[in-house]
Amino acid sequence: DVHTGTVNSTDDIPGSELTHAYTENGIFHIQISLTNGTCTDSYEKTVQITSFGGVTATGNTYFCSGTNTILNAVLSSNLQGSGGNVTYQWQVKDPNSTATDPFIDLPGETSATFTCSQAGEYRVLATGSNGLCLNAVSNAIVVNEALIPDAGLVVNTLAGCDSDHPGQVTITVTNQLPYSVNGTSVTTNPYVVSGLSSGIHYFTVSNPTYSACQVVLSADMSEPINATYTLVVTPSKCNS
C-alpha cells in the first residue's frame, strides 16, 4: 500500500507535516515528494503498523440444563499488556429480527467475561480508549443447552455366587434418546444390562452430545447368602 503527498510552499516546508490515518495493521511503503515549483525532493520509508487489534469470543459452547457456561472476550496478542482501556458489550442474536445486523445488546454485560445460561448465538464488541486503537466486533459463538438424563434403574435379577448365575438390570431414561451408558451409545429405551457379577455396579448415564451432563446410578447385585444351621441339643443331666 503506497501513500503519497506534496507540499507546495517554499516558506512552510520546515514546519509542515504530512499525515495519514491508518485503519488496519500491515506493512506500508510511504512515498513523500516535496517541491517548490523548481526543485523537487522525495523521501521513501516502509513502516509496519501493529497497534490495531481484534477480539475473539471463546468458551465452552455447551452447558447442562440448570447450569451455565462462561464466555470470554480475548484480545489479539498485539494488544495484550499494551495499556489503555477497553470497554466491552456482549450481544445476542435476535432470532426474530429481519435487520441486517440482528444482534442486540445484553444489558449490564460489559465485562470481558459473560456468564451464559441460555442457548443462543453471542458475540462481543470491544472499544479501546486512552491510546488503545481498538474498535472490533468478535466472531459469533453458538451456545447450546444439553439435557441431563432423567434416568432410573431397576434390578431384574441378582447375581449368584458363581458365574453361571449373572445379574441383570434395566435402565430407563425419560427425557432423551439416544443416550450413553458407561460410554456405550444406547438407541433403545429401556436399556437392559445383563451378565453382571456379584457386587456393586455403577452406571454412568450421559448425554452423548455433551458427556459432562450425566447421572450415576448404582446397584448391588449380591444375592443374600443362604445359611444352613444345625441345632444340636445336649440333654442336661439331673442329679437324683
mmCIF file of C-alpha atoms in Angstrom:
data_model
loop_
_atom_site.group_PDB
_atom_site.id
_atom_site.type_symbol
_atom_site.label_atom_id
_atom_site.label_comp_id
_atom_site.label_asym_id
_atom_site.label_seq_id
_atom_site.Cartn_x
_atom_site.Cartn_y
_atom_site.Cartn_z
ATOM 1 C CA ASP A 1 0.000 0.000 0.000
ATOM 2 C CA VAL A 2 1.635 3.290 -1.098
ATOM 3 C CA HIS A 3 0.713 6.717 0.297
ATOM 4 C CA THR A 4 1.986 9.951 -1.313
ATOM 5 C CA GLY A 5 1.678 13.670 -0.549
ATOM 6 C CA THR A 6 3.017 17.021 -1.738
ATOM 7 C CA VAL A 7 3.661 20.364 -0.004
ATOM 8 C CA ASN A 8 3.706 23.320 -2.458
ATOM 9 C CA SER A 9 5.047 26.141 -0.267
ATOM 10 C CA THR A 10 8.605 27.410 -0.015
ATOM 11 C CA ASP A 11 8.227 29.109 3.353
ATOM 12 C CA ASP A 12 6.187 26.417 5.124
ATOM 13 C CA ILE A 13 8.285 23.386 4.327
ATOM 14 C CA PRO A 14 10.307 23.342 7.606
ATOM 15 C CA GLY A 15 7.188 23.269 9.777
ATOM 16 C CA SER A 16 4.789 21.365 7.548
ATOM 17 C CA GLU A 17 3.552 17.838 8.318
ATOM 18 C CA LEU A 18 2.051 15.247 6.057
ATOM 19 C CA THR A 19 -0.301 12.939 7.949
ATOM 20 C CA HIS A 20 -2.144 9.775 7.036
ATOM 21 C CA ALA A 21 -4.555 7.860 9.255
ATOM 22 C CA TYR A 22 -4.086 4.101 9.109
ATOM 23 C CA THR A 23 -7.105 1.974 9.910
ATOM 24 C CA GLU A 24 -5.572 -1.504 9.969
ATOM 25 C CA ASN A 25 -2.387 -3.394 10.734
ATOM 26 C CA GLY A 26 0.083 -4.074 7.951
ATOM 27 C CA ILE A 27 3.321 -3.120 6.245
ATOM 28 C CA PHE A 28 3.085 0.092 4.218
ATOM 29 C CA HIS A 29 5.515 1.840 1.837
ATOM 30 C CA ILE A 30 5.402 5.634 2.141
ATOM 31 C CA GLN A 31 6.500 7.967 -0.686
ATOM 32 C CA ILE A 32 6.684 11.713 0.054
ATOM 33 C CA SER A 33 7.512 14.320 -2.599
ATOM 34 C CA LEU A 34 8.390 17.941 -1.689
ATOM 35 C CA THR A 35 8.549 20.680 -4.326
ATOM 36 C CA ASN A 36 8.775 24.488 -4.502
ATOM 37 C CA GLY A 37 7.915 24.622 -8.192
ATOM 38 C CA THR A 38 11.528 24.457 -9.281
ATOM 39 C CA CYS A 39 13.162 21.778 -7.215
ATOM 40 C CA THR A 40 11.675 18.531 -6.007
ATOM 41 C CA ASP A 41 12.851 16.248 -3.261
ATOM 42 C CA SER A 42 11.426 12.902 -2.285
ATOM 43 C CA TYR A 43 11.509 10.558 0.662
ATOM 44 C CA GLU A 44 10.542 6.899 0.966
ATOM 45 C CA LYS A 45 10.094 4.697 4.005
ATOM 46 C CA THR A 46 8.483 1.376 4.862
ATOM 47 C CA VAL A 47 6.524 1.264 8.112
ATOM 48 C CA GLN A 48 4.774 -1.530 9.968
ATOM 49 C CA ILE A 49 1.541 -0.778 11.847
ATOM 50 C CA THR A 50 0.804 -3.214 14.690
ATOM 51 C CA SER A 51 -1.258 -1.179 17.150
ATOM 52 C CA PHE A 52 -4.650 -2.248 15.810
ATOM 53 C CA GLY A 53 -6.157 -5.396 17.227
ATOM 54 C CA GLY A 54 -9.218 -7.531 17.379
ATOM 55 C CA VAL A 55 -11.264 -9.519 19.848
ATOM 56 C CA THR A 56 -12.318 -13.166 19.852
ATOM 57 C CA ALA A 57 -15.223 -14.722 21.734
ATOM 58 C CA THR A 58 -14.213 -18.069 23.268
ATOM 59 C CA GLY A 59 -15.653 -20.531 25.772
ATOM 60 C CA ASN A 60 -17.444 -23.820 26.202
ATOM 61 C CA THR A 61 -20.303 -23.924 23.705
ATOM 62 C CA TYR A 62 -22.398 -26.356 25.787
ATOM 63 C CA PHE A 63 -23.872 -26.220 29.260
ATOM 64 C CA CYS A 64 -26.066 -28.630 31.207
ATOM 65 C CA SER A 65 -29.678 -27.734 31.979
ATOM 66 C CA GLY A 66 -29.885 -25.680 35.145
ATOM 67 C CA THR A 67 -26.247 -24.579 34.954
ATOM 68 C CA ASN A 68 -24.277 -22.132 32.777
ATOM 69 C CA THR A 69 -21.108 -21.643 30.779
ATOM 70 C CA ILE A 70 -18.541 -18.826 30.768
ATOM 71 C CA LEU A 71 -17.729 -16.920 27.564
ATOM 72 C CA ASN A 72 -14.547 -14.842 27.344
ATOM 73 C CA ALA A 73 -13.516 -11.846 25.255
ATOM 74 C CA VAL A 74 -9.874 -12.405 24.281
ATOM 75 C CA LEU A 75 -7.914 -9.511 22.770
ATOM 76 C CA SER A 76 -5.454 -10.179 19.962
ATOM 77 C CA SER A 77 -1.896 -10.822 21.145
ATOM 78 C CA ASN A 78 -0.558 -7.467 19.964
ATOM 79 C CA LEU A 79 -2.918 -5.653 22.378
ATOM 80 C CA GLN A 80 -2.410 -7.775 25.475
ATOM 81 C CA GLY A 81 -0.484 -5.771 28.046
ATOM 82 C CA SER A 82 -0.333 -2.728 25.781
ATOM 83 C CA GLY A 83 -2.100 -0.400 28.228
ATOM 84 C CA GLY A 84 -5.154 1.737 27.595
ATOM 85 C CA ASN A 85 -8.732 0.919 28.486
ATOM 86 C CA VAL A 86 -11.139 -1.500 26.851
ATOM 87 C CA THR A 87 -14.920 -1.320 27.012
ATOM 88 C CA TYR A 88 -16.912 -4.481 26.254
ATOM 89 C CA GLN A 89 -20.512 -5.061 25.255
ATOM 90 C CA TRP A 90 -21.901 -8.583 24.862
ATOM 91 C CA GLN A 91 -24.685 -9.110 22.359
ATOM 92 C CA VAL A 92 -27.134 -11.881 21.483
ATOM 93 C CA LYS A 93 -28.704 -12.616 18.120
ATOM 94 C CA ASP A 94 -32.423 -11.944 17.949
ATOM 95 C CA PRO A 95 -33.841 -14.952 16.030
ATOM 96 C CA ASN A 96 -36.925 -12.948 15.055
ATOM 97 C CA SER A 97 -35.054 -9.926 13.718
ATOM 98 C CA THR A 98 -35.065 -9.114 9.996
ATOM 99 C CA ALA A 99 -32.381 -6.427 10.389
ATOM 100 C CA THR A 100 -29.098 -6.626 8.517
ATOM 101 C CA ASP A 101 -27.379 -6.864 11.905
ATOM 102 C CA PRO A 102 -29.717 -8.902 14.152
ATOM 103 C CA PHE A 103 -27.520 -8.712 17.276
ATOM 104 C CA ILE A 104 -28.802 -6.696 20.245
ATOM 105 C CA ASP A 105 -27.052 -5.546 23.429
ATOM 106 C CA LEU A 106 -27.335 -7.588 26.622
ATOM 107 C CA PRO A 107 -27.995 -5.049 29.405
ATOM 108 C CA GLY A 108 -25.260 -4.971 32.028
ATOM 109 C CA GLU A 109 -22.979 -7.445 30.263
ATOM 110 C CA THR A 110 -19.980 -5.147 29.838
ATOM 111 C CA SER A 111 -17.039 -7.126 31.187
ATOM 112 C CA ALA A 112 -14.522 -9.399 29.495
ATOM 113 C CA THR A 113 -16.418 -12.458 30.769
ATOM 114 C CA PHE A 114 -20.064 -13.338 30.321
ATOM 115 C CA THR A 115 -21.982 -15.970 32.288
ATOM 116 C CA CYS A 116 -24.327 -17.550 29.767
ATOM 117 C CA SER A 117 -27.315 -19.597 30.950
ATOM 118 C CA GLN A 118 -29.474 -19.579 27.806
ATOM 119 C CA ALA A 119 -28.892 -21.163 24.421
ATOM 120 C CA GLY A 120 -28.284 -18.709 21.607
ATOM 121 C CA GLU A 121 -25.737 -17.017 19.376
ATOM 122 C CA TYR A 122 -23.474 -14.458 21.042
ATOM 123 C CA ARG A 123 -20.699 -12.011 20.202
ATOM 124 C CA VAL A 124 -18.837 -9.173 21.926
ATOM 125 C CA LEU A 125 -17.902 -5.618 20.927
ATOM 126 C CA ALA A 126 -14.598 -4.178 22.164
ATOM 127 C CA THR A 127 -13.711 -0.479 22.092
ATOM 128 C CA GLY A 128 -10.373 0.999 23.162
ATOM 129 C CA SER A 129 -9.572 4.357 24.747
ATOM 130 C CA ASN A 130 -6.607 6.224 26.267
ATOM 131 C CA GLY A 131 -4.386 5.491 23.288
ATOM 132 C CA LEU A 132 -5.563 1.951 22.585
ATOM 133 C CA CYS A 133 -6.555 1.536 18.926
ATOM 134 C CA LEU A 134 -9.440 -0.887 19.102
ATOM 135 C CA ASN A 135 -12.929 -0.881 17.662
ATOM 136 C CA ALA A 136 -13.711 -4.509 16.939
ATOM 137 C CA VAL A 137 -16.556 -6.991 16.656
ATOM 138 C CA SER A 138 -15.829 -10.586 17.598
ATOM 139 C CA ASN A 139 -16.816 -13.793 15.914
ATOM 140 C CA ALA A 140 -20.278 -15.177 16.699
ATOM 141 C CA ILE A 141 -20.316 -18.164 19.059
ATOM 142 C CA VAL A 142 -23.283 -20.546 19.272
ATOM 143 C CA VAL A 143 -24.099 -21.844 22.769
ATOM 144 C CA ASN A 144 -26.271 -24.952 23.229
ATOM 145 C CA GLU A 145 -28.125 -26.350 26.228
ATOM 146 C CA ALA A 146 -27.745 -30.085 26.866
ATOM 147 C CA LEU A 147 -30.164 -32.140 28.950
ATOM 148 C CA ILE A 148 -29.092 -34.119 31.994
ATOM 149 C CA PRO A 149 -30.581 -37.607 31.540
ATOM 150 C CA ASP A 150 -33.560 -38.304 33.798
ATOM 151 C CA ALA A 151 -32.583 -41.900 34.444
ATOM 152 C CA GLY A 152 -33.745 -44.671 36.733
ATOM 153 C CA LEU A 153 -32.643 -48.260 37.377
ATOM 154 C CA VAL A 154 -34.472 -51.463 38.314
ATOM 155 C CA VAL A 155 -32.712 -54.689 39.367
ATOM 156 C CA ASN A 156 -34.263 -57.591 37.475
ATOM 157 C CA THR A 157 -32.087 -60.445 38.697
ATOM 158 C CA LEU A 158 -29.439 -60.558 41.405
ATOM 159 C CA ALA A 159 -26.176 -62.303 40.672
ATOM 160 C CA GLY A 160 -25.429 -65.667 42.200
ATOM 161 C CA CYS A 161 -22.208 -66.657 43.882
ATOM 162 C CA ASP A 162 -20.818 -68.144 40.652
ATOM 163 C CA SER A 163 -20.583 -67.003 37.031
ATOM 164 C CA ASP A 164 -23.375 -69.355 36.000
ATOM 165 C CA HIS A 165 -25.915 -67.046 37.631
ATOM 166 C CA PRO A 166 -25.287 -63.468 36.344
ATOM 167 C CA GLY A 167 -27.397 -60.497 37.326
ATOM 168 C CA GLN A 168 -29.463 -58.126 35.173
ATOM 169 C CA VAL A 169 -30.719 -54.542 35.467
ATOM 170 C CA THR A 170 -32.936 -52.276 33.368
ATOM 171 C CA ILE A 171 -32.116 -48.590 32.849
ATOM 172 C CA THR A 172 -34.828 -46.182 31.695
ATOM 173 C CA VAL A 173 -34.325 -42.571 30.557
ATOM 174 C CA THR A 174 -37.478 -40.471 30.267
ATOM 175 C CA ASN A 175 -36.262 -37.230 28.676
ATOM 176 C CA GLN A 176 -33.940 -38.107 25.796
ATOM 177 C CA LEU A 177 -32.871 -40.670 23.232
ATOM 178 C CA PRO A 178 -30.177 -41.595 22.355
ATOM 179 C CA TYR A 179 -28.037 -41.573 25.476
ATOM 180 C CA SER A 180 -24.869 -43.302 26.662
ATOM 181 C CA VAL A 181 -24.328 -45.848 29.410
ATOM 182 C CA ASN A 182 -20.719 -46.221 30.543
ATOM 183 C CA GLY A 183 -19.610 -44.865 27.170
ATOM 184 C CA THR A 184 -21.818 -47.165 25.094
ATOM 185 C CA SER A 185 -24.322 -45.473 22.796
ATOM 186 C CA VAL A 186 -27.911 -46.514 23.516
ATOM 187 C CA THR A 187 -30.666 -46.027 20.939
ATOM 188 C CA THR A 188 -33.410 -48.062 22.616
ATOM 189 C CA ASN A 189 -35.363 -47.367 25.762
ATOM 190 C CA PRO A 190 -35.456 -49.062 28.222
ATOM 191 C CA TYR A 191 -31.943 -50.500 28.144
ATOM 192 C CA VAL A 192 -31.154 -53.900 29.659
ATOM 193 C CA VAL A 193 -27.697 -54.702 31.029
ATOM 194 C CA SER A 194 -27.020 -58.412 31.551
ATOM 195 C CA GLY A 195 -24.118 -60.600 32.622
ATOM 196 C CA LEU A 196 -23.424 -58.723 35.840
ATOM 197 C CA SER A 197 -21.331 -60.336 38.524
ATOM 198 C CA SER A 198 -21.975 -60.172 42.241
ATOM 199 C CA GLY A 199 -21.075 -56.866 43.875
ATOM 200 C CA ILE A 200 -21.822 -53.176 43.413
ATOM 201 C CA HIS A 201 -22.014 -51.886 39.835
ATOM 202 C CA TYR A 202 -22.060 -48.258 38.707
ATOM 203 C CA PHE A 203 -23.722 -46.977 35.537
ATOM 204 C CA THR A 204 -22.899 -43.511 34.179
ATOM 205 C CA VAL A 205 -25.792 -42.333 32.021
ATOM 206 C CA SER A 206 -24.762 -39.315 29.958
ATOM 207 C CA ASN A 207 -25.864 -37.024 27.152
ATOM 208 C CA PRO A 208 -23.898 -38.142 24.054
ATOM 209 C CA THR A 209 -23.691 -34.563 22.773
ATOM 210 C CA TYR A 210 -22.061 -33.257 25.943
ATOM 211 C CA SER A 211 -20.906 -36.047 28.253
ATOM 212 C CA ALA A 212 -20.494 -33.714 31.242
ATOM 213 C CA CYS A 213 -24.312 -33.823 31.558
ATOM 214 C CA GLN A 214 -24.616 -37.136 33.352
ATOM 215 C CA VAL A 215 -26.091 -39.040 36.251
ATOM 216 C CA VAL A 216 -24.534 -42.041 38.013
ATOM 217 C CA LEU A 217 -26.714 -44.983 39.059
ATOM 218 C CA SER A 218 -25.627 -47.900 41.221
ATOM 219 C CA ALA A 219 -26.901 -51.371 42.025
ATOM 220 C CA ASP A 220 -25.748 -54.010 44.498
ATOM 221 C CA MET A 221 -26.076 -57.271 42.577
ATOM 222 C CA SER A 222 -25.077 -59.502 45.504
ATOM 223 C CA GLU A 223 -27.572 -62.204 46.315
ATOM 224 C CA PRO A 224 -28.275 -62.772 50.019
ATOM 225 C CA ILE A 225 -26.287 -65.678 51.422
ATOM 226 C CA ASN A 226 -28.490 -68.603 52.416
ATOM 227 C CA ALA A 227 -27.010 -70.167 55.524
ATOM 228 C CA THR A 228 -27.882 -73.595 56.915
ATOM 229 C CA TYR A 229 -27.893 -74.010 60.643
ATOM 230 C CA THR A 230 -27.850 -77.256 62.624
ATOM 231 C CA LEU A 231 -29.299 -77.169 66.099
ATOM 232 C CA VAL A 232 -27.620 -79.538 68.490
ATOM 233 C CA VAL A 233 -29.434 -80.188 71.750
ATOM 234 C CA THR A 234 -27.467 -81.647 74.593
ATOM 235 C CA PRO A 235 -29.675 -83.043 77.330
ATOM 236 C CA SER A 236 -28.818 -81.883 80.786
ATOM 237 C CA LYS A 237 -28.087 -84.395 83.456
ATOM 238 C CA CYS A 238 -30.068 -84.027 86.600
ATOM 239 C CA ASN A 239 -28.779 -85.282 89.945
ATOM 240 C CA SER A 240 -31.006 -87.875 91.526
#
